[in-house]
Short mmCIF file of C-alpha atoms in Angstrom, two decimals:
data_model
loop_
_atom_site.label_atom_id
_atom_site.label_comp_id
_atom_site.label_asym_id
_atom_site.label_seq_id
_atom_site.Cartn_x
_atom_site.Cartn_y
_atom_site.Cartn_z
CA GLY A 1 -93.88 24.05 200.04
CA LYS A 2 -92.96 20.41 199.58
CA LEU A 3 -95.34 20.04 196.65
CA ILE A 4 -94.11 23.17 194.87
CA ARG A 5 -90.57 21.73 194.86
CA MET A 6 -91.63 18.37 193.36
CA LYS A 7 -90.64 18.02 189.70
CA SER A 8 -93.37 15.45 189.11
CA VAL A 9 -96.08 17.91 190.19
CA TRP A 10 -94.71 20.49 187.75
CA LEU A 11 -94.44 17.96 184.92
CA ILE A 12 -98.01 16.77 185.44
CA GLY A 13 -99.23 20.37 185.73
CA LEU A 14 -97.42 21.52 182.59
CA THR A 15 -98.61 18.60 180.49
CA LEU A 16 -102.13 19.19 181.74
CA MET A 17 -101.75 22.87 180.87
CA MET A 18 -100.81 22.13 177.27
CA ARG A 19 -103.55 19.54 176.87
CA THR A 20 -106.35 21.64 178.33
CA ALA A 21 -105.11 24.75 176.54
CA SER A 22 -105.47 23.00 173.20
CA MET A 23 -108.95 21.76 174.11
CA MET A 24 -110.08 25.14 175.45
CA GLY A 25 -108.89 26.94 172.34
CA MET A 26 -110.44 24.41 169.98
CA SER A 27 -113.78 24.30 171.73
CA GLY A 28 -114.09 28.08 171.73
CA TYR A 29 -113.30 28.40 168.02
CA LEU A 30 -114.76 25.29 166.38
CA SER A 31 -118.37 26.42 165.92
CA LEU A 32 -117.35 29.83 164.58
CA TYR A 33 -114.85 28.20 162.20
CA LEU A 34 -117.43 25.73 160.87
CA LYS A 35 -120.05 28.45 160.43
CA ASN A 36 -117.53 30.54 158.50
CA GLN A 37 -116.87 27.48 156.32
CA GLY A 38 -120.55 27.45 155.35
CA TRP A 39 -121.95 25.02 157.89
CA ALA A 40 -125.46 25.61 159.23
CA ASP A 41 -125.51 26.98 162.77
CA ALA A 42 -127.13 23.85 164.21
CA ALA A 43 -124.65 21.52 162.47
CA ALA A 44 -121.64 23.52 163.67
CA ASP A 45 -122.90 23.68 167.24
CA SER A 46 -123.87 20.00 167.24
CA THR A 47 -120.36 19.05 166.13
CA LEU A 48 -118.95 20.74 169.22
CA SER A 49 -121.61 19.06 171.37
CA SER A 50 -120.58 15.68 169.95
CA PHE A 51 -117.03 16.32 171.21
CA TYR A 52 -118.31 16.54 174.79
CA ILE A 53 -120.77 13.67 174.42
CA ILE A 54 -118.12 11.22 173.20
CA SER A 55 -115.79 12.37 175.95
CA THR A 56 -118.39 11.58 178.59
CA ILE A 57 -119.11 8.18 177.06
CA PHE A 58 -115.43 7.14 177.01
CA VAL A 59 -114.26 8.38 180.41
CA ILE A 60 -115.10 5.22 182.36
CA PRO A 61 -113.97 2.70 179.70
CA LEU A 62 -110.62 4.47 179.27
CA THR A 63 -109.91 4.67 182.97
CA ALA A 64 -110.89 1.02 183.39
CA LEU A 65 -108.68 0.09 180.44
CA SER A 66 -105.72 1.89 182.01
CA ASP A 67 -106.22 -0.24 185.14
CA ARG A 68 -106.68 -3.43 183.15
CA ILE A 69 -103.53 -3.03 181.03
CA GLY A 70 -101.57 -1.57 183.93
CA SER A 71 -100.46 1.51 182.02
CA ARG A 72 -101.99 4.90 182.59
CA LYS A 73 -99.22 6.55 180.57
CA LEU A 74 -100.10 4.52 177.46
CA ILE A 75 -103.66 5.85 177.52
CA LEU A 76 -102.35 9.40 178.02
CA LEU A 77 -99.96 8.94 175.10
CA LEU A 78 -102.79 7.71 172.88
CA GLY A 79 -104.77 10.78 173.95
CA PHE A 80 -101.89 13.09 173.03
CA ILE A 81 -101.46 11.42 169.65
CA THR A 82 -105.12 11.36 168.69
CA ASN A 83 -105.67 14.95 169.79
CA THR A 84 -102.61 16.20 167.92
CA VAL A 85 -103.53 14.33 164.74
CA ALA A 86 -107.21 15.28 164.90
CA LEU A 87 -106.58 18.98 165.45
CA GLY A 88 -103.77 19.05 162.90
CA LEU A 89 -105.93 17.49 160.19
CA LEU A 90 -109.08 19.46 160.98
CA PRO A 91 -108.41 22.40 158.63
CA LEU A 92 -107.65 19.98 155.78
CA VAL A 93 -110.98 18.13 155.75
CA ASP A 94 -114.68 18.89 155.41
CA GLY A 95 -118.05 17.35 156.13
CA GLY A 96 -118.17 14.01 157.89
CA ALA A 97 -114.40 13.89 158.24
CA VAL A 98 -114.60 16.96 160.50
CA ILE A 99 -117.10 15.19 162.72
CA GLY A 100 -114.92 12.06 162.76
CA LEU A 101 -111.85 14.02 163.82
CA ILE A 102 -113.79 15.86 166.52
CA LEU A 103 -115.07 12.53 167.86
CA LEU A 104 -111.53 11.14 167.81
CA ALA A 105 -110.21 14.14 169.75
CA GLY A 106 -113.12 14.00 172.19
CA MET A 107 -112.74 10.30 173.00
CA PHE A 108 -109.80 10.98 175.28
CA MET A 109 -110.67 14.37 176.80
CA ASP A 110 -112.36 13.44 180.09
CA GLY A 111 -110.53 10.11 180.29
CA TYR A 112 -107.28 12.03 180.06
CA MET A 113 -108.35 14.29 182.92
CA ALA A 114 -109.38 11.35 185.12
CA ILE A 115 -106.18 9.40 184.45
CA ASN A 116 -103.99 12.47 184.89
CA THR A 117 -105.58 13.10 188.28
CA THR A 118 -105.07 9.47 189.25
CA ILE A 119 -101.41 9.58 188.24
CA LEU A 120 -100.92 12.63 190.43
CA MET A 121 -102.57 10.95 193.40
CA GLU A 122 -100.38 7.86 192.90
CA THR A 123 -97.16 9.87 192.57
CA LYS A 124 -94.48 8.86 195.05
CA GLY A 125 -93.99 11.52 197.70
CA ILE A 126 -97.52 12.91 197.59
CA GLU A 127 -99.14 11.76 200.77
CA SER A 128 -102.92 11.42 200.84
CA ARG A 129 -103.24 14.48 203.05
CA TYR A 130 -101.58 16.58 200.31
CA THR A 131 -103.52 15.33 197.27
CA GLY A 132 -106.04 18.18 197.42
CA ALA A 133 -103.27 20.76 197.44
CA ALA A 134 -101.43 18.92 194.66
CA LEU A 135 -104.59 18.90 192.56
CA GLY A 136 -105.00 22.61 193.22
CA ILE A 137 -101.46 23.24 192.00
CA ILE A 138 -101.80 21.30 188.75
CA PHE A 139 -105.19 22.79 187.94
CA THR A 140 -103.89 26.29 188.67
CA ILE A 141 -101.02 25.64 186.26
CA SER A 142 -103.44 24.31 183.64
CA ASN A 143 -105.68 27.36 183.94
CA ILE A 144 -102.79 29.56 182.82
CA GLY A 145 -102.91 27.78 179.47
CA ASN A 146 -106.70 27.99 179.37
CA VAL A 147 -106.50 31.78 179.60
CA ILE A 148 -103.66 32.26 177.12
CA SER A 149 -104.41 29.64 174.45
CA PRO A 150 -107.73 30.85 173.00
CA PRO A 151 -106.69 34.42 172.17
CA VAL A 152 -103.25 33.37 170.93
CA GLY A 153 -104.73 30.63 168.74
CA ASN A 154 -107.53 32.87 167.50
CA SER A 155 -104.97 35.50 166.45
CA PHE A 156 -103.70 33.07 163.79
CA GLU A 157 -107.12 33.18 162.13
CA SER A 158 -106.16 36.43 160.42
CA ILE A 159 -103.40 34.53 158.57
CA HIS A 160 -105.55 31.49 157.70
CA PRO A 161 -108.85 30.26 159.22
CA GLY A 162 -107.46 26.76 159.86
CA LEU A 163 -104.18 27.89 161.43
CA PRO A 164 -105.56 28.10 164.99
CA PHE A 165 -106.11 24.33 164.89
CA THR A 166 -102.50 23.83 163.83
CA PHE A 167 -101.39 25.90 166.81
CA TRP A 168 -103.57 23.91 169.21
CA ALA A 169 -102.34 20.62 167.69
CA ALA A 170 -98.75 21.77 168.25
CA ILE A 171 -99.28 22.61 171.92
CA SER A 172 -101.22 19.39 172.43
#
């Protein structure tokens, strides 16, 4: 009950929801979008794979950097900005620029998750014995966005094929 009443838990959970909702929607639609734009199946699928590869590569350096500079929020802000810009520009570019934007968006994905979790665990008022429950709350909140975002974003495809990315950039 104490955790449910904490504004910081809700804020962290809601920001995580928007972030993961944009990533979930994008990752479910990207390959299909690229294939419909004339990309070969392997190239479209590899572009999505590169998003996850770069994310895995950058998770430890980003979390270490947040410790070194003493600002987790700065890294999160950079993640928000790069994700928003990358997804917003995605429908406007082609070829290598698409891959570049996907790599830019992917750089912060897992690092964001790790830092977000750390911020929650360091939040004043969340005792160590409650961190598991607090994590459960924020990930439950985030899963609401993960369920809603893909079909809502995909519904914009009927207006314009690139519009789902604009939606996911906006919620990012």
